[in-house]
XYZ file of C-alpha atoms in Angstrom:
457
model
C 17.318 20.563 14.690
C 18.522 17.908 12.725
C 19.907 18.793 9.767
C 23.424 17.212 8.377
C 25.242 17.725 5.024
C 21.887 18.018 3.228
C 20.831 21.270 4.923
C 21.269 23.722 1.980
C 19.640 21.931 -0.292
C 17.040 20.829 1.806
C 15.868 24.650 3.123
C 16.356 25.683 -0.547
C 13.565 23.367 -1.694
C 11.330 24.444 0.885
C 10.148 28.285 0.134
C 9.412 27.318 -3.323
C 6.722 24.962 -3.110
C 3.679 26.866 -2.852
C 1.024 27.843 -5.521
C -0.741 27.598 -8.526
C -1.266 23.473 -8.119
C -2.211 20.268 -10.049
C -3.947 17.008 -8.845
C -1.575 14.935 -6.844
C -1.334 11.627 -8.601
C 1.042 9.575 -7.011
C -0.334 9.482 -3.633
C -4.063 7.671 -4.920
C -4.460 4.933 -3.250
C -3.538 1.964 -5.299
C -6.179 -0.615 -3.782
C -9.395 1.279 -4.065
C -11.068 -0.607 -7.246
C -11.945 1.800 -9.782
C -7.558 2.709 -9.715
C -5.085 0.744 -11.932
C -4.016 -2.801 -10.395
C -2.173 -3.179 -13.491
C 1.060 -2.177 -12.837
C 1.359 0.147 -15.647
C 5.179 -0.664 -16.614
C 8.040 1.838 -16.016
C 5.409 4.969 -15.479
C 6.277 8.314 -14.283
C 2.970 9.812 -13.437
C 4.183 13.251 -12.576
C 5.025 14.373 -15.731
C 1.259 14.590 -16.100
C 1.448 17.826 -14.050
C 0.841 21.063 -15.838
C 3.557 22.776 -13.438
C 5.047 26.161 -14.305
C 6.464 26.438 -17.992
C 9.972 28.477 -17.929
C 9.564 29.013 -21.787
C 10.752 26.626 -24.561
C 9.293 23.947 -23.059
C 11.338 24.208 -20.153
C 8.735 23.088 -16.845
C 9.015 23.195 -13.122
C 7.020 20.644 -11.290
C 6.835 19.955 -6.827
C 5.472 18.531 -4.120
C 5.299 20.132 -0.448
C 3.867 16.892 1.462
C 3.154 16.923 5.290
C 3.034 13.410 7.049
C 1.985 12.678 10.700
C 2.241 8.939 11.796
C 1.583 7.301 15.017
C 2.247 3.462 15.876
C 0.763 2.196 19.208
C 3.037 -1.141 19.402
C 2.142 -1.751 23.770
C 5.660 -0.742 24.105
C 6.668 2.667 25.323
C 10.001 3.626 24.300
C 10.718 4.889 27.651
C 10.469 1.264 29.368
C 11.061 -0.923 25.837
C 10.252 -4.880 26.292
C 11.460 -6.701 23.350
C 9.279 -9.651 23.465
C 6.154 -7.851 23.059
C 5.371 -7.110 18.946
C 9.089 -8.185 18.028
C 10.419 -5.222 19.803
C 9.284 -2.616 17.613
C 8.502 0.362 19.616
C 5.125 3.135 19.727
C 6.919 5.901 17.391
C 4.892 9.014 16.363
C 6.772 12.071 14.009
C 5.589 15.370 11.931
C 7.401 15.313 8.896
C 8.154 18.073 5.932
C 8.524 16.426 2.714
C 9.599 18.692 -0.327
C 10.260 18.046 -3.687
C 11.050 20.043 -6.857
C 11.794 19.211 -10.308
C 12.824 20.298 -13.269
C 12.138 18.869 -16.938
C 13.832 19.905 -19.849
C 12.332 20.498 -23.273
C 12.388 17.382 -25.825
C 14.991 17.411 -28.280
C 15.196 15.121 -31.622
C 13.224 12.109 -28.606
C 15.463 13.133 -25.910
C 14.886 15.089 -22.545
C 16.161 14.932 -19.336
C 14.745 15.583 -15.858
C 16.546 16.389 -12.379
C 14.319 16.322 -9.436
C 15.601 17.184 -5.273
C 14.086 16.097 -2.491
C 14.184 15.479 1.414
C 12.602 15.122 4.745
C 12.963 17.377 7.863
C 11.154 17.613 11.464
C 13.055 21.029 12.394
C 13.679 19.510 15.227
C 10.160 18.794 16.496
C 9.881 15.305 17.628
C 11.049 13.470 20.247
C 13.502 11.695 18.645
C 12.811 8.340 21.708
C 9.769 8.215 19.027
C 11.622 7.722 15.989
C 12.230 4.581 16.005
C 9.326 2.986 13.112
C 8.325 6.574 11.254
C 10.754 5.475 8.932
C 11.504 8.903 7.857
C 15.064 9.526 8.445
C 16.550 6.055 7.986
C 19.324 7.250 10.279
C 17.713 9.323 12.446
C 18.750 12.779 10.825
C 16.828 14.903 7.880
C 18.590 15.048 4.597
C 17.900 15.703 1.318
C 18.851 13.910 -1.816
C 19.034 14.318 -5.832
C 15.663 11.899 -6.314
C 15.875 11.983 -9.943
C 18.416 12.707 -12.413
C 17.968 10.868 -15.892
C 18.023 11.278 -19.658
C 15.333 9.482 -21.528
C 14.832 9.014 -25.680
C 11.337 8.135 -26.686
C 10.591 7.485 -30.232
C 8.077 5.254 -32.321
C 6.876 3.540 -29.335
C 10.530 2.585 -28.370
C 11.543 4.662 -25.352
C 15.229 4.349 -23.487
C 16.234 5.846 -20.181
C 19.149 5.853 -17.461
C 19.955 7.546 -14.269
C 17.945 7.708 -10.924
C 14.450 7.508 -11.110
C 11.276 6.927 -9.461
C 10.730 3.220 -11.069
C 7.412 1.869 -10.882
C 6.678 -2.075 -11.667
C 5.178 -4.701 -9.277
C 8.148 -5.818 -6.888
C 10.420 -2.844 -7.714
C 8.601 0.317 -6.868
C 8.400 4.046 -5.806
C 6.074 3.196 -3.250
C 5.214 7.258 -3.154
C 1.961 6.949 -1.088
C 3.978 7.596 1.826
C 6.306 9.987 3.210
C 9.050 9.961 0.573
C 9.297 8.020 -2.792
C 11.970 5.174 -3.212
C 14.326 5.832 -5.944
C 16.457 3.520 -8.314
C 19.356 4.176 -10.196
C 19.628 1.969 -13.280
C 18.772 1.721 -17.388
C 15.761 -0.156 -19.003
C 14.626 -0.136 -22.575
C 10.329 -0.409 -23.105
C 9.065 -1.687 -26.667
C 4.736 -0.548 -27.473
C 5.491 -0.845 -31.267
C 3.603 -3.731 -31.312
C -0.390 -3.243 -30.884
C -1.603 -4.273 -27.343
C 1.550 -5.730 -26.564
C 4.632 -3.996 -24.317
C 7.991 -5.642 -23.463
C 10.935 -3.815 -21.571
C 13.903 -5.083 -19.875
C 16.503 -3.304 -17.868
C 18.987 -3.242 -14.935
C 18.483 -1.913 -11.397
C 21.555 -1.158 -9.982
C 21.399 0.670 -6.626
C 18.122 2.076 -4.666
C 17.652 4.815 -1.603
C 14.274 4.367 -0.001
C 13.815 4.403 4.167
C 10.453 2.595 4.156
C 11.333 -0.514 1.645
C 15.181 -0.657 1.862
C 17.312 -2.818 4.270
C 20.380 -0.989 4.218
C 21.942 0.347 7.358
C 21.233 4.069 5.828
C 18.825 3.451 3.468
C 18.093 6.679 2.217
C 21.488 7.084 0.511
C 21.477 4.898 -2.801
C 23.055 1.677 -1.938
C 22.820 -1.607 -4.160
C 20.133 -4.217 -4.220
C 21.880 -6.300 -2.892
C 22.477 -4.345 0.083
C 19.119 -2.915 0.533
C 17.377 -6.351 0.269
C 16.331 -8.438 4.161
C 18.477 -11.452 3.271
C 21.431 -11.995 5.601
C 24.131 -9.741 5.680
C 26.510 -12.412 5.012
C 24.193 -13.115 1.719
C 24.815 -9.444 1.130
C 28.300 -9.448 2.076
C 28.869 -12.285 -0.951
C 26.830 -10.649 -3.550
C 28.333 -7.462 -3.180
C 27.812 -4.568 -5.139
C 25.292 -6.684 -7.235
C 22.140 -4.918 -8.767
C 18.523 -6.705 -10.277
C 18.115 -7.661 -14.009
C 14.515 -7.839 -15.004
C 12.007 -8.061 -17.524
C 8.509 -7.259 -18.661
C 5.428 -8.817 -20.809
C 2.314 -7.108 -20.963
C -0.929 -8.126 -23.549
C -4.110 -5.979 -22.988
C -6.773 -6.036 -25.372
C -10.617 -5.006 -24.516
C -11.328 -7.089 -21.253
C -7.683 -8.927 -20.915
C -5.131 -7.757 -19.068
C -1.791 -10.274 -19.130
C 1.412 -9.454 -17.397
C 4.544 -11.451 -16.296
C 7.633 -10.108 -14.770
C 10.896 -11.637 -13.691
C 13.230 -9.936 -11.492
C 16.761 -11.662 -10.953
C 19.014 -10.087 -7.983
C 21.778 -10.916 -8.693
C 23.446 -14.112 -5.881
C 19.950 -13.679 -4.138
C 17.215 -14.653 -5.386
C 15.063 -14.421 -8.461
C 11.011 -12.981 -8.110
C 8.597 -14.574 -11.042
C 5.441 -12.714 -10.883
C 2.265 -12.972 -13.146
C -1.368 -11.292 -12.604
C -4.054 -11.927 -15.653
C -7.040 -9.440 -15.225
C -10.537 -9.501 -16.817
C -12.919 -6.163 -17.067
C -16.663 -7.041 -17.255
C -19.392 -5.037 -16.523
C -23.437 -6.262 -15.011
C -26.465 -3.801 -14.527
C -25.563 -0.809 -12.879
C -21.605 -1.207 -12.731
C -18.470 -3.084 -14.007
C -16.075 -5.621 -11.739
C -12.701 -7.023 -12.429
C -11.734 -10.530 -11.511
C -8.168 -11.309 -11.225
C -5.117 -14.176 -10.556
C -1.885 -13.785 -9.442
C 1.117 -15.872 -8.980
C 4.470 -14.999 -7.326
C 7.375 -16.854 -7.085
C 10.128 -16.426 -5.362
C 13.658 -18.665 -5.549
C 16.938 -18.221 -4.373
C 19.975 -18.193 -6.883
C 23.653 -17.862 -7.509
C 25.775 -17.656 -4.400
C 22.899 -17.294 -2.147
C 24.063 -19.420 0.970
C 22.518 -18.702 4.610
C 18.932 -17.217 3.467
C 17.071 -20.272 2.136
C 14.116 -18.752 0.024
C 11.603 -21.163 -2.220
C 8.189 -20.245 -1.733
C 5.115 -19.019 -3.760
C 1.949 -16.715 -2.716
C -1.061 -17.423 -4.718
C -3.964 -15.267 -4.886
C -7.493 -13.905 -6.210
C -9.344 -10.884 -6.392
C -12.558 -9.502 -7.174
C -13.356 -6.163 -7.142
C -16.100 -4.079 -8.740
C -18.077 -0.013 -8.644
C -21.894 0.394 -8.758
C -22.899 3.350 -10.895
C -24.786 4.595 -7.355
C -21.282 5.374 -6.104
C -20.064 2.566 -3.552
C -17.459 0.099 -4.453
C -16.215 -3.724 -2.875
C -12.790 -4.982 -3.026
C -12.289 -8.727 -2.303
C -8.976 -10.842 -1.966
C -7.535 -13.967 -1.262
C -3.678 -15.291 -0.930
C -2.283 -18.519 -0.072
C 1.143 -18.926 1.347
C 3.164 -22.132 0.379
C 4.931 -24.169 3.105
C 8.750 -22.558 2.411
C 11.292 -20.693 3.793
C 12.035 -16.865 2.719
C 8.979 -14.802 3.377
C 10.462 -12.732 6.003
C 13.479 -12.319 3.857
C 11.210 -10.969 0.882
C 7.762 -9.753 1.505
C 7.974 -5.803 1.155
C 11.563 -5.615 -0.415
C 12.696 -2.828 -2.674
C 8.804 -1.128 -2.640
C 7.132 -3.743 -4.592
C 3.442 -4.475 -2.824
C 1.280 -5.695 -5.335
C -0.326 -8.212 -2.654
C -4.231 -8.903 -2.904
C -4.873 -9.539 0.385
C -3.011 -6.793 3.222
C -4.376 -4.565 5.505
C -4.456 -0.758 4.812
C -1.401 0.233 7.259
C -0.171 -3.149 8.576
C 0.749 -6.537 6.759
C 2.508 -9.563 7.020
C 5.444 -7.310 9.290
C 3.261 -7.897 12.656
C 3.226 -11.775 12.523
C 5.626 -14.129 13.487
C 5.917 -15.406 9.847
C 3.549 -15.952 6.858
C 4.600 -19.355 5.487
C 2.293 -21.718 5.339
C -0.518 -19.161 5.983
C -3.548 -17.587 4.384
C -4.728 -14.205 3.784
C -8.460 -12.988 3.082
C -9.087 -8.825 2.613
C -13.050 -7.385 2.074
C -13.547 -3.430 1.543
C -16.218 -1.261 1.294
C -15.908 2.409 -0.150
C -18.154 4.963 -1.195
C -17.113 7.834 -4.124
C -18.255 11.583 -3.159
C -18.398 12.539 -6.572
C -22.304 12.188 -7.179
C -22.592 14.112 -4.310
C -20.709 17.031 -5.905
C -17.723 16.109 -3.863
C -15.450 15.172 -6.659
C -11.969 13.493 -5.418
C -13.373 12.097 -1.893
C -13.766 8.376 -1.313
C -14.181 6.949 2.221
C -13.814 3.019 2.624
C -13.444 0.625 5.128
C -11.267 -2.805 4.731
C -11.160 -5.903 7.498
C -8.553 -8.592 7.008
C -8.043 -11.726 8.232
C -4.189 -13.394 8.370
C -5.080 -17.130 8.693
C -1.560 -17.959 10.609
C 0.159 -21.002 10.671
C 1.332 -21.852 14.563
C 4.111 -24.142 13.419
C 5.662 -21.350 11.957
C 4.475 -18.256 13.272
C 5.276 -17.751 17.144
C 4.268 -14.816 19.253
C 7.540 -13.186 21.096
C 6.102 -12.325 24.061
C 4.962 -15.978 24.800
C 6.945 -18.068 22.271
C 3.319 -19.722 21.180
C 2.276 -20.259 18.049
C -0.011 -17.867 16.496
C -3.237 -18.889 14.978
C -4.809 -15.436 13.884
C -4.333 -11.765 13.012
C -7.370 -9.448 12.364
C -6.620 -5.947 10.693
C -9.446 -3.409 10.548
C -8.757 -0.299 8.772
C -10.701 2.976 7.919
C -9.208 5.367 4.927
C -10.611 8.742 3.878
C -9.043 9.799 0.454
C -9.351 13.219 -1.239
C -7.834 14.643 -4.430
C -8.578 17.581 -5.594
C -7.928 19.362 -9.072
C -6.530 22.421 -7.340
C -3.819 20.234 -6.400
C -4.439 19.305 -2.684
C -4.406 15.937 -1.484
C -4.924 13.679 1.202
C -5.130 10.851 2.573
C -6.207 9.749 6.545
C -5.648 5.726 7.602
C -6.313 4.447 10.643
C -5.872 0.488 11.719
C -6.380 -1.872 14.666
C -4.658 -4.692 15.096
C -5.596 -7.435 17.378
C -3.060 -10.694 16.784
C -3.024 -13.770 18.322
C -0.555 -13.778 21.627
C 0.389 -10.263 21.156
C -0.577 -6.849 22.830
C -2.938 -4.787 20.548
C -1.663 -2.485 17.747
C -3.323 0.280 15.982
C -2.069 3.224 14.136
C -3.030 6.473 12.589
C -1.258 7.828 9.314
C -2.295 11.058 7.874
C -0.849 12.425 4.835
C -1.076 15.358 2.602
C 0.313 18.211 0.767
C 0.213 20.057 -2.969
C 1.410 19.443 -5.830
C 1.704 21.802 -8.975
């Protein structure tokens, strides 16, 4: 068993978890149409949950999630070859993820909320298969204070600081995994103004195994440290955390947003996404843009970065049930993709594939992305909570930039083809099944398997 100087807390969270549950809602799937693409600014969903009132508005809230992943990468462990798929290696794990909070009453605007986590195997994996579950982050369970912050909300102005489950485009919780990223920081959000929002704030350090790029990742380290640039880059900036700010308009069918996000001596993320609701016999659709921009800054000196992904989407629901989700994104010709795509939890992309993305390919500058879906809602058929879908996409890959490691040519292709079953339940069970195949130019196939579920109350 692997369990270091988080073991009491860790088996103290687990025998409480248990009954008397509430929907999950963090672990929807974000890309099925009829859900929110809008980024809905500095959110935390899960104090939605009815969870067990202590009295005088006192409230206990958890999670007991179970995760079982399985990446076929072509290259056993037990004879590793690290020209084929960049090295990464087949890795396959059962995970226990619990979580518990607690949320205090309001007082005059302010509360405060504390919230433990962690993630354990009790010892029964193989730990030669570790290698890409990205649950430990140093290959031993642990458990960590998630949350711990004190928040006034007012009038439409609300203020909070301390660790916290963040949620915005390129700076997110990411909790549709195994375990949620966390940030430690302070923001301010504005809605006194009708159909308008503005917040700004400062990100100062961030634990998260799946999305961080620290050696350790799932202690809280800063930005800086957790970002993909070059250590040296990181080495310079420091102990250097993210300013950033928000601008939302939605009225009736508009939805505007722009965000900037400057790390501080890295680089500085621009990203805007206008939205437009419209509905046509028997259903409604959403058409969308989105621009990001990415640029590096300050004292940033061995990690070039200066590119921009544009992209489209079109997505709608027929009243019968099934659903289509449609995206496009185009790659400029500059350096710094592999240096930012999927940093710090943010994946707000049109155009990935349900498991795998832009992490299989050689590199995505220059390149194209195209993503079609099909789902289908139970909830006619009295099945309320269940959607099934199926997604193909299609990396259009520059060969002057992308090149295969097994055979150092360039690659010209990458075809993802994923299936997702997706249930939520009001009793508070909830799941989610992905499976993926994919078949990339010059490379030895990959599929994988990631099945996730739990209750929450």
């Amino acid at each position: 068993m692997k369990l270091p100087y988080s073991k009491t807390l860790l088996l103290a969270l687990l025998p409480v978890i248990g009954t008397s549950l509430h929907a999950a809602e963090s672990l929807v799937v974000s890309d099925v149409p009829n859900a929110n693409y809008g980024h809905e600014p500095v959110t935390h969903t899960d104090e939605k949950k009815d969870g067990y009132l202590l009295g005088e508005g006192w409230k206990v809230t958890g999670d007991m999630r179970i995760g079982y992943v399985n990446y076929d990468y072509s290259n056993s462990p037990k004879n590793p070859d690290l020209t084929i798929n960049k090295g990464h290696l087949d890795s396959k794990g059962i995970y226990f993820i619990p979580k518990l909070s607690i949320t205090s009453p309001v007082y005059n605007g302010f509360s405060f909320k504390i919230t433990g986590g962690g993630v354990t195997d009790f010892g029964i994996n193989d730990e030669i298969y570790e290698s890409r579950t990205f649950a430990f982050g140093d290959g031993s369970s642990y458990a960590i204070f998630q949350e711990a912050y004190v928040k006034y909300e007012h009038g439409g102005h609300v203020f909070l600081a301390g660790n916290y489950e963040l949620s915005t485009p390129m700076v997110d919780a990411d909790d549709w995994y195994l375990f949620a990223n966390t940030f430690q920081g302070a923001y301010y959000k504005n809605t006194t103004i009708e159909n308008i929002a503005f917040a700004g704030g400062y990100v100062y350090k961030m634990a998260g195994v799946w999305d961080g790029g620290a050696t350790d990742p799932h202690r809280f380290h800063s930005m800086a440290d957790q970002s993909y640039v070059d250590q040296r880059d990181k080495n310079n900036a420091g102990d250097a955390g993210m300013w950033a700010g928000m601008f939302k308009y939605e009225k009736d069918a508009h939805n505007f947003q722009i965000w900037d996000y400057y790390a501080v001596d890295l680089y500085n993320t621009l990203f805007a996404q206008y939205d437009y609701a419209g509905e046509f016999d028997g259903g409604n659709y959403t058409a969308g843009a989105q621009l990001i921009n990415f640029k590096d800054v300050g004292d940033n000196t061995y990690t070039p970065i200066d590119y921009s992904i544009y992209s489209l989407r079109f997505d709608g629901k027929f009243d019968n049930g099934f659903d289509f989700s449609t995206g496009a994104a185009f790659y400029t010709d500059g350096p710094g993709a592999g240096a930012t795509l999927g940093a710090w939890g943010g994946y707000p992309y049109l155009a990935n594939g349900m498991i795998f993305h832009f992490f299989e390919a050689g590199d995505m500058t220059n390149a194209n992305s195209y993503k079609a879906q099909v789902g289908y809602d139970f909830g006619d058929q009295g099945v309320e909570g269940l959607w099934v879908g199926a997604r193909y996409t299609y990396f259009d890959l520059d060969p002057k930039y992308s090149v295969s490691s097994s055979t150092g040519l360039g690659q010209d292709r990458q075809h993802n083809y994923g299936l997702r079953v997706s249930y939520n339940d009001p009793s508070g069970i909830y799941f989610t099944g992905t499976y993926e195949y994919v078949d990339l130019d010059q490379q030895p196939s990959i599929d994988a398997l990631r099945l996730i579920g739990g209750y929450k109350f």
